[in-house]
Coordinates of C-alpha atoms and ligand atoms in Angstrom, one line a residue:
Chain A
M23 CA -78.9 -35.5 -36.2
T24 CA -81.9 -34.4 -33.8
D25 CA -85.6 -34.0 -35.3
N26 CA -85.7 -30.5 -34.2
P27 CA -87.6 -29.0 -37.2
T28 CA -86.2 -25.6 -36.4
R29 CA -82.7 -26.7 -37.0
S30 CA -80.9 -25.3 -40.0
F31 CA -80.7 -28.0 -42.6
I32 CA -80.2 -26.2 -45.7
V33 CA -78.5 -22.8 -45.3
L34 CA -78.0 -20.0 -48.0
D35 CA -75.5 -17.4 -47.2
R36 CA -75.9 -14.4 -49.2
L37 CA -76.4 -16.3 -52.2
R38 CA -75.9 -14.1 -55.1
K39 CA -76.3 -14.9 -59.1
E40 CA -76.1 -12.4 -62.0
F41 CA -76.5 -13.0 -65.5
G42 CA -74.7 -10.4 -67.3
G43 CA -76.5 -7.4 -66.2
V44 CA -79.7 -9.2 -64.4
V45 CA -79.4 -10.0 -60.6
A46 CA -81.6 -13.0 -60.5
V47 CA -80.1 -13.7 -57.1
N48 CA -79.7 -11.1 -54.8
D49 CA -77.6 -12.0 -51.8
L50 CA -80.3 -14.2 -50.2
S51 CA -79.9 -15.5 -47.1
L52 CA -82.5 -18.1 -46.0
N53 CA -82.8 -21.2 -44.1
F54 CA -84.7 -24.4 -45.0
A55 CA -85.5 -26.6 -42.0
K56 CA -85.3 -30.0 -41.6
G57 CA -88.5 -32.6 -42.4
Q58 CA -90.6 -29.7 -43.1
I59 CA -92.4 -28.7 -46.6
S60 CA -90.6 -24.9 -47.0
A61 CA -92.3 -23.2 -50.0
L62 CA -90.3 -20.5 -51.9
I63 CA -92.7 -18.3 -53.9
G64 CA -92.6 -15.0 -55.7
P65 CA -93.4 -13.6 -58.9
N66 CA -92.3 -14.5 -62.7
G67 CA -89.0 -13.9 -62.7
A68 CA -88.2 -13.4 -59.1
G69 CA -85.5 -15.6 -59.1
K70 CA -87.2 -18.7 -57.5
T71 CA -85.6 -21.6 -60.5
T72 CA -82.1 -19.8 -60.4
V73 CA -82.1 -20.5 -56.2
F74 CA -82.7 -24.3 -57.1
N75 CA -80.4 -24.4 -60.1
L76 CA -77.6 -22.9 -57.6
I77 CA -78.4 -25.3 -54.5
T78 CA -78.4 -28.4 -57.2
G79 CA -74.8 -27.5 -58.6
F80 CA -76.4 -26.8 -62.1
L81 CA -75.2 -23.1 -62.0
P82 CA -72.3 -21.7 -60.1
P83 CA -73.3 -18.8 -57.8
T84 CA -71.8 -15.1 -58.5
S85 CA -71.0 -15.4 -54.7
G86 CA -72.4 -16.4 -51.4
S87 CA -72.5 -20.0 -49.9
I88 CA -74.8 -22.9 -49.6
T89 CA -74.6 -25.9 -46.9
L90 CA -76.6 -28.9 -46.6
N91 CA -76.2 -30.4 -42.9
G92 CA -73.2 -28.2 -42.7
V93 CA -71.3 -29.5 -45.8
N94 CA -70.5 -26.9 -48.3
L95 CA -72.2 -27.4 -51.9
S96 CA -71.0 -24.5 -53.9
G97 CA -68.5 -25.7 -56.7
K98 CA -69.8 -29.5 -56.7
K99 CA -71.4 -30.9 -60.1
P100 CA -75.0 -31.8 -60.2
H101 CA -74.1 -35.7 -60.0
R102 CA -71.9 -34.9 -56.8
I103 CA -74.5 -33.0 -55.1
A104 CA -77.3 -36.0 -56.1
S105 CA -75.0 -38.4 -54.3
M106 CA -75.2 -36.1 -51.2
G107 CA -79.0 -37.0 -51.1
V108 CA -80.6 -34.1 -52.9
G109 CA -83.1 -35.0 -55.5
R110 CA -85.2 -32.4 -57.7
T111 CA -88.0 -32.2 -60.6
F112 CA -88.0 -29.4 -63.4
Q113 CA -90.2 -26.3 -63.9
N114 CA -90.0 -27.8 -67.7
V115 CA -91.0 -31.6 -67.1
Q116 CA -88.0 -33.2 -68.1
V117 CA -88.7 -37.2 -68.3
F118 CA -86.5 -39.2 -70.4
P119 CA -89.2 -39.4 -73.5
A120 CA -88.2 -42.8 -75.5
M121 CA -87.3 -45.0 -72.2
T122 CA -90.1 -47.0 -70.7
V123 CA -91.9 -45.2 -67.7
L124 CA -90.2 -48.0 -65.5
E125 CA -86.9 -47.1 -66.9
N126 CA -87.1 -43.8 -66.1
V127 CA -87.3 -44.6 -62.3
M128 CA -84.6 -47.3 -62.8
V129 CA -82.2 -44.4 -63.7
G130 CA -83.2 -43.1 -60.2
R131 CA -81.6 -46.0 -59.0
H132 CA -78.1 -44.9 -60.7
L133 CA -76.3 -44.1 -57.5
R134 CA -78.0 -47.2 -55.5
S135 CA -76.5 -49.8 -57.9
R136 CA -72.8 -50.6 -58.5
C137 CA -72.3 -52.4 -62.0
G138 CA -69.6 -50.7 -64.4
M139 CA -69.2 -50.6 -67.6
A140 CA -66.9 -53.9 -68.0
V141 CA -69.4 -55.8 -66.1
S142 CA -72.4 -54.5 -67.8
C143 CA -70.8 -55.7 -71.1
L144 CA -70.0 -59.2 -69.9
L145 CA -73.1 -60.7 -68.4
P146 CA -76.6 -60.6 -69.4
Q147 CA -78.9 -58.7 -67.3
A148 CA -80.3 -62.0 -66.0
L149 CA -76.9 -62.6 -64.5
R150 CA -76.9 -59.1 -62.6
P151 CA -78.5 -59.5 -59.4
E152 CA -78.7 -55.7 -58.9
E153 CA -80.9 -55.6 -61.9
K154 CA -83.7 -57.4 -60.1
R155 CA -83.5 -55.2 -56.9
I156 CA -83.4 -51.7 -59.0
R157 CA -86.7 -53.1 -60.7
E158 CA -88.4 -53.8 -57.8
A159 CA -87.6 -50.3 -56.0
S160 CA -88.6 -48.6 -59.0
M161 CA -91.7 -50.7 -58.9
V162 CA -92.5 -49.4 -55.4
W163 CA -92.2 -45.8 -56.5
L164 CA -94.1 -46.2 -59.7
E165 CA -97.1 -47.4 -57.3
A166 CA -96.4 -44.7 -54.8
V167 CA -97.2 -42.5 -57.5
G168 CA -100.0 -44.5 -59.3
L169 CA -98.4 -45.0 -62.3
K170 CA -97.6 -49.0 -61.9
D171 CA -100.3 -49.8 -64.5
Q172 CA -98.2 -47.4 -67.2
A173 CA -94.8 -49.1 -66.5
D174 CA -94.4 -50.5 -69.9
R175 CA -95.4 -47.3 -71.7
T176 CA -92.7 -44.9 -73.0
A177 CA -92.4 -41.9 -71.1
G178 CA -93.1 -39.3 -73.5
S179 CA -96.3 -40.7 -74.5
L180 CA -97.7 -39.8 -70.7
P181 CA -100.1 -36.8 -69.9
L182 CA -98.3 -33.8 -68.4
G183 CA -99.9 -34.8 -65.3
S184 CA -98.6 -38.5 -65.2
Q185 CA -95.1 -37.1 -66.2
R186 CA -95.0 -34.7 -63.2
M187 CA -95.4 -37.6 -61.0
L188 CA -93.0 -39.8 -62.9
E189 CA -90.2 -37.1 -62.3
I190 CA -91.0 -37.5 -58.6
A191 CA -91.0 -41.0 -58.3
R192 CA -87.8 -41.1 -60.4
A193 CA -86.0 -38.7 -57.8
M194 CA -87.4 -40.6 -55.1
A195 CA -85.6 -43.8 -56.4
L196 CA -82.6 -41.8 -55.5
E197 CA -83.8 -42.0 -51.7
P198 CA -82.8 -38.5 -51.0
S199 CA -83.1 -36.5 -47.8
V200 CA -84.1 -33.4 -49.4
L201 CA -86.1 -33.1 -52.5
F202 CA -86.8 -30.1 -54.5
L203 CA -90.1 -29.2 -56.4
D204 CA -90.3 -26.7 -58.9
E205 CA -93.8 -26.0 -60.1
P206 CA -94.9 -29.7 -59.5
A207 CA -98.6 -28.8 -60.1
S208 CA -98.0 -26.6 -63.2
G209 CA -100.3 -28.0 -66.0
L210 CA -102.2 -30.0 -63.8
N211 CA -106.2 -30.0 -63.1
A212 CA -107.8 -29.3 -60.2
R213 CA -107.9 -33.3 -59.4
E214 CA -104.4 -33.9 -60.2
T215 CA -103.1 -31.1 -58.3
A216 CA -105.3 -32.3 -54.9
G217 CA -103.5 -35.8 -55.7
M218 CA -100.0 -34.1 -56.2
G219 CA -100.7 -32.5 -52.9
D220 CA -100.9 -35.6 -51.1
L221 CA -98.2 -37.1 -52.7
I222 CA -96.5 -34.4 -51.5
V223 CA -97.5 -34.6 -47.9
K224 CA -97.1 -38.3 -48.0
I225 CA -93.2 -38.0 -48.8
K226 CA -92.9 -35.3 -45.9
A227 CA -94.2 -38.1 -43.7
M228 CA -91.3 -40.4 -44.6
G229 CA -89.2 -37.6 -42.8
I230 CA -88.0 -36.3 -46.5
T231 CA -87.3 -32.5 -46.5
I232 CA -89.2 -30.9 -49.5
I233 CA -88.6 -27.6 -50.9
L234 CA -91.6 -26.4 -52.6
V235 CA -91.6 -23.8 -55.7
E236 CA -95.4 -23.5 -57.0
H237 CA -97.6 -20.9 -58.0
D238 CA -100.8 -22.6 -56.8
M239 CA -101.7 -20.8 -53.6
E240 CA -103.9 -22.9 -52.5
L241 CA -101.8 -26.0 -52.5
V242 CA -98.8 -23.9 -51.1
M243 CA -100.9 -22.6 -48.1
D244 CA -102.6 -26.1 -47.8
I245 CA -99.6 -28.1 -47.0
S246 CA -96.5 -26.1 -46.5
D247 CA -94.9 -25.7 -42.6
N248 CA -93.1 -22.1 -44.0
V249 CA -93.2 -20.3 -46.6
A250 CA -90.6 -17.9 -48.1
V251 CA -91.2 -15.0 -50.4
V252 CA -88.8 -13.5 -52.8
N253 CA -88.9 -10.7 -55.7
F254 CA -86.3 -9.5 -57.8
G255 CA -83.9 -12.0 -56.3
S256 CA -84.4 -10.8 -52.6
L257 CA -86.4 -12.0 -49.9
I258 CA -89.1 -9.9 -49.0
A259 CA -91.2 -12.1 -46.3
E260 CA -91.0 -15.3 -44.5
G261 CA -93.4 -17.2 -42.1
T262 CA -96.1 -19.6 -41.7
P263 CA -98.7 -19.6 -44.3
K264 CA -101.2 -17.7 -42.3
D265 CA -98.3 -14.6 -41.6
I266 CA -97.6 -15.0 -45.4
Q267 CA -101.1 -14.2 -46.7
A268 CA -101.6 -11.4 -44.3
N269 CA -98.3 -9.7 -45.2
P270 CA -98.8 -6.6 -47.1
D271 CA -95.5 -6.7 -49.1
V272 CA -96.4 -9.9 -50.6
I273 CA -99.6 -8.4 -51.5
N274 CA -97.8 -5.6 -53.3
A275 CA -95.3 -7.6 -54.8
Y276 CA -98.1 -10.2 -56.3
L277 CA -100.1 -7.4 -57.5
G278 CA -97.2 -5.4 -58.7
A279 CA -97.4 -2.5 -57.2
Chain B
M2 CA -86.6 -59.6 -69.9
N3 CA -84.6 -59.0 -73.5
M4 CA -84.6 -62.4 -74.6
K5 CA -85.6 -61.5 -78.0
D6 CA -82.1 -60.0 -78.5
Y7 CA -80.3 -62.9 -77.5
I8 CA -82.6 -65.1 -79.7
G9 CA -81.7 -62.6 -82.5
I10 CA -77.8 -63.2 -81.8
G11 CA -78.5 -66.8 -82.0
V12 CA -80.4 -66.7 -85.3
L13 CA -77.6 -64.6 -86.6
A14 CA -74.9 -67.2 -85.6
L15 CA -76.8 -69.7 -87.4
I16 CA -77.2 -67.6 -90.7
V17 CA -73.4 -66.9 -90.0
A18 CA -72.5 -70.8 -89.7
V19 CA -74.4 -71.7 -92.7
M20 CA -73.5 -68.6 -95.0
P21 CA -70.0 -70.1 -96.5
F22 CA -72.0 -73.0 -97.8
A23 CA -74.5 -71.1 -99.2
V24 CA -72.2 -68.5 -101.2
G25 CA -69.5 -70.7 -102.5
N26 CA -67.7 -67.9 -104.4
D27 CA -64.3 -66.2 -102.7
Y28 CA -65.6 -62.9 -103.6
Y29 CA -68.8 -62.7 -102.3
L30 CA -67.5 -64.1 -99.2
G31 CA -65.0 -61.4 -99.3
V32 CA -68.0 -58.8 -99.1
L33 CA -69.5 -60.1 -96.5
V34 CA -65.8 -60.0 -94.4
F35 CA -66.4 -56.2 -95.2
T36 CA -69.7 -56.4 -94.2
A37 CA -68.8 -57.5 -91.1
L38 CA -66.0 -54.9 -90.3
N39 CA -68.9 -52.3 -91.0
C40 CA -71.1 -54.0 -88.5
L41 CA -68.8 -54.1 -85.6
T42 CA -67.8 -50.4 -86.3
C43 CA -71.9 -49.5 -86.2
I44 CA -72.7 -51.5 -83.3
G45 CA -70.1 -49.1 -81.3
L46 CA -71.2 -45.9 -83.2
C47 CA -74.9 -46.8 -82.4
L48 CA -74.4 -47.1 -78.8
L49 CA -72.8 -43.8 -79.1
L50 CA -75.0 -42.1 -81.5
G51 CA -78.6 -44.1 -81.0
Y52 CA -78.6 -44.8 -77.3
A53 CA -76.0 -41.9 -75.6
G54 CA -77.1 -39.6 -78.3
Q55 CA -73.9 -38.3 -79.1
I56 CA -73.0 -37.7 -82.9
S57 CA -69.4 -38.9 -84.3
L58 CA -68.1 -38.0 -87.3
G59 CA -64.8 -38.8 -86.5
H60 CA -65.1 -42.8 -86.7
S61 CA -63.1 -43.3 -89.7
A62 CA -60.3 -41.8 -87.5
F63 CA -60.7 -45.0 -85.2
V64 CA -60.7 -47.5 -88.2
A65 CA -57.9 -45.5 -89.4
I66 CA -55.6 -45.7 -86.2
G67 CA -56.6 -49.5 -85.7
A68 CA -55.8 -50.1 -89.2
Y69 CA -52.4 -48.2 -89.4
A70 CA -51.4 -49.3 -85.7
S71 CA -51.7 -53.3 -87.3
A72 CA -49.9 -52.2 -90.6
L73 CA -47.2 -50.3 -89.3
L74 CA -46.0 -52.5 -86.0
T75 CA -46.1 -55.3 -88.1
T76 CA -44.4 -54.7 -91.0
K77 CA -41.9 -52.1 -89.4
L78 CA -41.1 -53.2 -85.8
G79 CA -41.9 -56.9 -86.1
W80 CA -44.8 -57.1 -83.8
N81 CA -47.4 -60.0 -83.4
P82 CA -50.6 -59.0 -84.9
W83 CA -52.3 -59.5 -81.9
A84 CA -50.0 -57.3 -80.0
A85 CA -50.7 -54.6 -82.9
M86 CA -54.2 -54.8 -82.6
G87 CA -53.9 -54.1 -79.0
A88 CA -51.6 -51.2 -79.4
G89 CA -54.4 -49.8 -81.7
I90 CA -56.9 -50.4 -79.3
V91 CA -54.9 -48.8 -76.6
I92 CA -54.1 -46.1 -79.2
S93 CA -57.5 -45.7 -80.0
L94 CA -58.8 -45.5 -76.6
V95 CA -56.2 -42.7 -75.4
T96 CA -56.9 -40.4 -78.6
A97 CA -60.6 -41.0 -77.7
V98 CA -60.4 -39.9 -74.4
L99 CA -58.5 -36.8 -75.3
V100 CA -60.6 -35.9 -78.2
G101 CA -63.6 -36.7 -76.3
I102 CA -62.8 -34.3 -73.2
P103 CA -63.2 -31.1 -75.1
T104 CA -65.5 -32.0 -77.9
L105 CA -67.9 -33.9 -75.9
K106 CA -68.7 -30.9 -74.2
L107 CA -70.6 -29.8 -77.5
K108 CA -73.6 -30.6 -78.6
G109 CA -75.3 -31.1 -82.2
H110 CA -73.9 -29.7 -85.0
Y111 CA -71.0 -28.6 -83.2
L112 CA -70.0 -32.2 -82.0
A113 CA -70.4 -33.0 -85.5
M114 CA -68.1 -30.3 -86.8
A115 CA -65.5 -31.0 -84.2
T116 CA -65.3 -34.7 -84.8
L117 CA -65.3 -34.0 -88.3
G118 CA -62.3 -32.0 -88.0
F119 CA -60.5 -34.7 -85.8
A120 CA -61.2 -37.3 -88.8
S121 CA -59.9 -35.1 -91.4
I122 CA -56.7 -34.0 -89.1
V123 CA -55.7 -37.9 -88.8
H124 CA -56.4 -38.5 -92.7
V125 CA -54.2 -35.4 -93.7
V126 CA -51.3 -37.2 -91.2
L127 CA -51.8 -40.4 -92.8
V128 CA -51.2 -38.9 -96.2
A129 CA -48.5 -36.3 -95.3
A130 CA -46.3 -38.0 -92.8
V131 CA -44.9 -40.1 -95.7
D132 CA -41.9 -41.2 -93.7
I133 CA -44.0 -42.9 -91.1
T134 CA -47.3 -43.9 -92.8
G135 CA -45.7 -44.2 -96.6
G136 CA -48.1 -41.5 -97.3
P137 CA -50.4 -41.9 -100.5
S138 CA -48.7 -45.0 -101.2
G139 CA -49.3 -46.8 -98.3
V140 CA -48.1 -50.1 -96.3
S141 CA -47.8 -53.2 -98.0
G142 CA -46.5 -56.8 -96.6
I143 CA -49.0 -57.0 -93.9
P144 CA -49.0 -60.5 -92.0
R145 CA -52.1 -62.5 -91.8
L146 CA -53.7 -63.2 -88.3
E147 CA -53.1 -66.5 -86.8
L148 CA -55.7 -67.9 -84.3
F149 CA -54.0 -71.0 -82.3
G150 CA -51.4 -71.9 -85.0
L151 CA -54.4 -71.7 -87.6
A152 CA -53.6 -69.1 -89.9
L153 CA -56.5 -66.8 -90.8
D154 CA -55.7 -67.2 -94.6
T155 CA -58.7 -68.2 -96.2
D156 CA -62.0 -66.2 -96.8
T157 CA -64.1 -68.6 -95.1
R158 CA -62.0 -68.4 -91.8
I159 CA -61.8 -64.6 -91.9
F160 CA -65.3 -64.7 -92.3
Y161 CA -66.0 -66.7 -89.3
F162 CA -63.5 -65.1 -87.1
C163 CA -64.5 -61.5 -88.1
W164 CA -68.5 -62.5 -87.9
A165 CA -67.8 -64.0 -84.6
L166 CA -66.6 -60.6 -83.2
V167 CA -69.8 -59.0 -84.5
L168 CA -71.7 -61.5 -82.8
V169 CA -69.5 -60.9 -79.2
A170 CA -69.8 -57.1 -79.9
L171 CA -73.9 -57.6 -80.3
Y172 CA -73.5 -59.8 -76.8
F173 CA -71.9 -56.9 -75.1
A174 CA -74.1 -54.1 -76.7
V175 CA -77.5 -55.8 -75.8
N176 CA -76.2 -56.6 -72.0
L177 CA -74.7 -52.9 -71.7
I178 CA -78.2 -51.4 -73.0
H179 CA -80.0 -53.4 -70.3
S180 CA -77.8 -52.1 -67.5
R181 CA -76.9 -49.4 -64.8
V182 CA -74.8 -48.0 -67.4
G183 CA -76.6 -48.4 -70.3
R184 CA -79.6 -46.8 -68.7
G185 CA -77.5 -43.7 -67.7
L186 CA -76.5 -43.5 -71.3
Q187 CA -80.1 -43.3 -72.6
A188 CA -81.0 -40.7 -70.0
I189 CA -78.3 -38.5 -71.0
H190 CA -79.8 -38.7 -74.7
G191 CA -83.4 -37.9 -73.3
S192 CA -82.0 -34.9 -70.5
E193 CA -78.9 -34.6 -69.5
D194 CA -80.0 -32.3 -66.9
A195 CA -82.5 -34.8 -65.3
A196 CA -79.8 -37.5 -65.8
S197 CA -76.8 -35.5 -63.9
S198 CA -79.9 -34.6 -61.3
L199 CA -80.0 -38.6 -60.4
G200 CA -76.3 -39.1 -60.0
V201 CA -75.3 -40.0 -63.6
N202 CA -71.9 -38.5 -64.7
I203 CA -72.8 -37.3 -67.7
T204 CA -69.2 -35.9 -68.8
V205 CA -67.3 -39.2 -67.7
D206 CA -70.3 -41.3 -69.1
K207 CA -70.3 -39.8 -72.7
I208 CA -66.4 -39.9 -72.6
R209 CA -66.7 -43.7 -71.9
I210 CA -69.0 -44.8 -74.8
F211 CA -66.7 -42.6 -76.9
A212 CA -64.0 -44.4 -76.1
L213 CA -65.9 -48.1 -76.2
S214 CA -67.1 -47.1 -79.7
A215 CA -63.8 -46.3 -80.5
V216 CA -62.2 -49.6 -79.7
F217 CA -65.0 -51.1 -81.6
A218 CA -63.7 -49.2 -84.9
S219 CA -60.2 -49.6 -84.2
V220 CA -60.6 -53.6 -84.1
S221 CA -62.3 -53.2 -87.0
G222 CA -59.5 -51.4 -88.8
S223 CA -56.9 -53.9 -87.6
L224 CA -58.9 -56.8 -88.8
Y225 CA -59.0 -54.6 -92.3
S226 CA -55.3 -54.6 -92.3
H227 CA -54.9 -58.3 -91.6
Y228 CA -57.5 -59.3 -94.0
V229 CA -56.6 -57.1 -97.3
L230 CA -52.6 -57.1 -96.5
Y231 CA -52.3 -53.5 -97.7
I232 CA -53.4 -50.2 -96.9
D233 CA -53.5 -46.5 -98.0
P234 CA -55.4 -43.6 -96.7
G235 CA -57.9 -43.9 -99.5
P236 CA -60.8 -45.8 -97.1
F237 CA -60.1 -43.9 -94.3
D238 CA -61.6 -40.1 -95.4
V239 CA -64.1 -38.3 -94.0
M240 CA -66.6 -39.6 -96.3
H241 CA -66.3 -43.3 -94.5
S242 CA -67.3 -41.7 -91.5
V243 CA -70.4 -40.2 -93.0
L244 CA -70.9 -43.7 -94.6
L245 CA -70.9 -45.1 -91.2
I246 CA -73.2 -42.8 -89.8
T247 CA -75.5 -43.4 -92.7
M248 CA -75.7 -47.1 -92.3
V249 CA -76.6 -46.6 -88.5
A250 CA -79.3 -43.8 -89.5
V251 CA -80.8 -46.1 -92.4
G252 CA -81.0 -49.3 -90.4
G253 CA -82.3 -47.0 -87.4
I254 CA -80.3 -45.4 -84.7
H255 CA -82.4 -46.2 -81.9
S256 CA -81.9 -49.8 -82.0
I257 CA -78.5 -51.8 -82.1
W258 CA -80.5 -54.4 -84.7
G259 CA -80.9 -51.4 -86.8
A260 CA -77.0 -50.6 -86.9
V261 CA -76.5 -54.3 -88.3
T262 CA -79.1 -53.8 -90.6
G263 CA -78.3 -50.5 -92.1
A264 CA -74.6 -51.8 -92.4
V265 CA -75.5 -55.1 -94.1
L266 CA -77.4 -53.1 -96.4
L267 CA -75.4 -50.4 -97.2
S268 CA -72.2 -52.8 -97.2
L269 CA -74.1 -55.0 -99.8
L270 CA -75.7 -52.3 -101.6
P271 CA -72.7 -51.7 -104.2
E272 CA -73.0 -55.4 -105.1
G273 CA -76.3 -54.9 -105.9
L274 CA -75.7 -51.9 -108.0
S275 CA -73.1 -53.7 -110.2
F276 CA -76.0 -56.4 -110.8
L277 CA -78.2 -53.7 -111.9
S278 CA -75.6 -52.1 -113.9
E279 CA -75.0 -55.2 -116.0
G280 CA -78.8 -55.7 -116.5
L281 CA -79.0 -52.2 -117.4
A282 CA -76.3 -53.0 -120.1
Q283 CA -78.2 -55.6 -121.7
F284 CA -80.5 -52.5 -122.5
N285 CA -78.0 -50.2 -123.8
I286 CA -78.5 -48.2 -120.9
Q287 CA -75.1 -47.1 -119.0
Y288 CA -74.8 -47.0 -115.3
K289 CA -71.5 -45.4 -114.0
T290 CA -70.4 -46.2 -110.4
D291 CA -70.1 -42.5 -110.3
Y292 CA -74.1 -42.5 -110.0
D293 CA -73.7 -44.9 -106.6
T294 CA -73.4 -41.7 -104.2
L295 CA -76.8 -40.5 -106.1
I296 CA -78.0 -43.9 -104.6
Y297 CA -77.1 -43.4 -101.3
G298 CA -78.5 -39.8 -101.2
A299 CA -81.9 -40.8 -102.5
I300 CA -82.0 -43.8 -100.0
L301 CA -80.9 -41.9 -97.1
L302 CA -83.4 -38.7 -98.0
S303 CA -86.3 -41.5 -98.6
I304 CA -85.6 -43.2 -95.0
M305 CA -85.4 -39.7 -93.5
L306 CA -88.6 -38.7 -95.1
F307 CA -90.7 -42.0 -94.9
L308 CA -88.9 -44.2 -92.1
P309 CA -87.6 -41.7 -89.8
E310 CA -86.9 -44.5 -87.2
G311 CA -84.8 -46.4 -89.5
L312 CA -85.2 -49.3 -92.1
F313 CA -85.1 -52.0 -88.9
D314 CA -88.1 -50.3 -87.3
G315 CA -90.1 -50.0 -90.9
I316 CA -89.5 -53.6 -91.4
R317 CA -90.7 -54.2 -87.9
R318 CA -94.0 -52.5 -88.1
S319 CA -94.8 -53.9 -91.3
F320 CA -95.1 -57.2 -89.7
S321 CA -97.8 -56.0 -87.2
F322 CA -98.3 -59.2 -85.6
F323 CA -94.3 -59.6 -85.2
S324 CA -94.2 -56.1 -83.7
K325 CA -97.0 -56.6 -81.5
T326 CA -95.6 -59.7 -79.8
N327 CA -92.1 -58.1 -80.1
T328 CA -92.9 -55.0 -77.7
E329 CA -94.8 -57.6 -75.5
T330 CA -91.9 -59.6 -74.5
E331 CA -89.6 -56.9 -74.7
R332 CA -91.3 -54.8 -72.3
G333 CA -92.8 -57.7 -70.5
Q334 CA -91.3 -58.9 -66.8
Ligands
LIG30 N1 -79.7 -19.1 -67.7 C1 -80.1 -17.9 -67.6 N2 -79.4 -16.9 -68.4 C2 -79.7 -15.4 -68.5 N3 -80.9 -15.3 -67.5 C3 -81.2 -16.0 -66.8 C4 -80.8 -17.4 -66.8 N4 -81.8 -18.2 -65.8 C5 -82.5 -17.0 -65.4 N5 -82.7 -15.9 -65.9 C6 -82.9 -14.8 -65.4 O1 -83.3 -14.4 -64.3 C7 -84.2 -14.0 -63.5 C8 -84.8 -15.2 -62.6 O2 -85.5 -16.1 -63.1 P1 -85.9 -17.7 -62.7 O3 -86.3 -18.8 -64.0 O4 -85.2 -18.0 -61.8 O5 -87.4 -16.8 -61.8 P2 -88.6 -17.8 -61.3 O6 -88.5 -17.3 -60.0 O7 -88.1 -19.4 -61.2 O8 -89.7 -17.6 -62.2 P3 -90.8 -18.6 -63.0 O9 -92.1 -18.5 -61.8 O10 -91.6 -17.8 -64.2 O11 -90.8 -19.7 -63.0 C9 -85.2 -13.8 -64.8 O12 -85.0 -12.4 -64.8 C10 -84.5 -14.7 -66.0 O13 -84.7 -14.1 -67.0
LIG31 MG1 -89.2 -20.9 -62.3

């Protein structure tokens, strides 16, 4: 693998998703480059979340294909796709509310640890060496998102901003090569949004590819290397943040012409 | 780490050890044997319901499978009781997987209805397949268990054996909860989507915990057969499933200790009520056992209204000092 940023890492080829009569994703062909922050933007209902759900295996495509590093993802279950190094967060935050903040991140180590049901039943936690490693790796990520001192709180009691951070820590514990973020700044105040931007840039610096869906245009234009704009499930523009801001089609789509 | 749980198991072991000396009477020891059997089933059910978040109204069927496997294989085919118990486990496991594959795709009320249907089918078969199960007249002459040449033929011995199994089940459960697999199950409860996005195979894990809980129920059923030595379909009806769920819910579904608390309390409640009825009789007030259902309902309703986290949590919180130190050690390290 070279570090050529133009290299196509994730390739969507004529990807299509229909819900009954609604065409949510309309023969969309799109590449995401490795190691970059690529933003996917568009008005409400444009099909952005649906694209995420198709790539991460939560929805089967009606037609078309998705490849990651040349490997076809279509037809694979979400947990299989996670095991191929794909992490994600959710537009409606989905922490495990009854578990502690630390335990939430520890779930993220599921694929990086081994013990099956039999061993888990037979041996107490203290006698399973992997538990210490799981805990330590999880603490590293809690620290990275600034939630270390909240480790023992139940996740459901955290404010929304912290829950979004926790989701990212949990996904990062998976050690993914690609991270899909669905509106990570939604519901955050200005200070939290700035912190979120810094975190995303920090994750990119670790060599992780990021695909970002976000309505906060300031954040998108600030941190993205590349921006793709969809409307009614079709690509209407693609380019650098600068190009996109000047594109009349984009301005039209957002003003609802 | 979770020292408190192991201390809890140790304390329970001590209580179990001295209990036969405190309870001189074989009748009450027998009640405590049934209590142990309910605890065993409820521990498995709590892992399924409280931790993995999947309801089952079908567990009376797994108790029945264990009980009938033990009864029929020993009396009709002359099997050794342990082998029969093992066969019961295997049959319950296979049945759980076969039932679990289609039903665990369902959620909430639908899963409850599907498992309820399974339980009533098993009950109908027990009643109707007269040639095999003996129908309503049941199976008698079931042999006792023997352990290292020692027949489990006194209430004290059976009491110790059944409670030892409860302690083992608790140990397994506590270990499992604090493991990669256990956290995966709790994650499924929290959000299936998020769990699978982190690599948890939710389909397989739900089936596995369903199967494990079925095994606990099956062992409990086998022990029942070898203790009462005569079984009929009566105790294995759908209402038994409801009672098991009630035990777990009353104690508090989010803790394995809640399941034990609920199982103990509701198993002892009929005895408490019969005391009450004797007491009331002195004042010329008639108490009929038919009212038991009413009392159960009232208890369940008040717990759901006033202590939605269950009795165990309620007791724990009422000792606020204890609760404070508890959460600290539990969450510490
Ligand atoms: N599971 C579903 N069943 C039916 N229709 C759906 C489903 N998911 C999405 N849709 C429809 O598909 C279209 C695209 O929705 P999607 O959620 O992908 O949009 P989005 O771009 O993420 O919007 P937003 O910015 O509001 O999050 C919408 O018309 C939506 O109603
Ligand atoms: Mg969306």
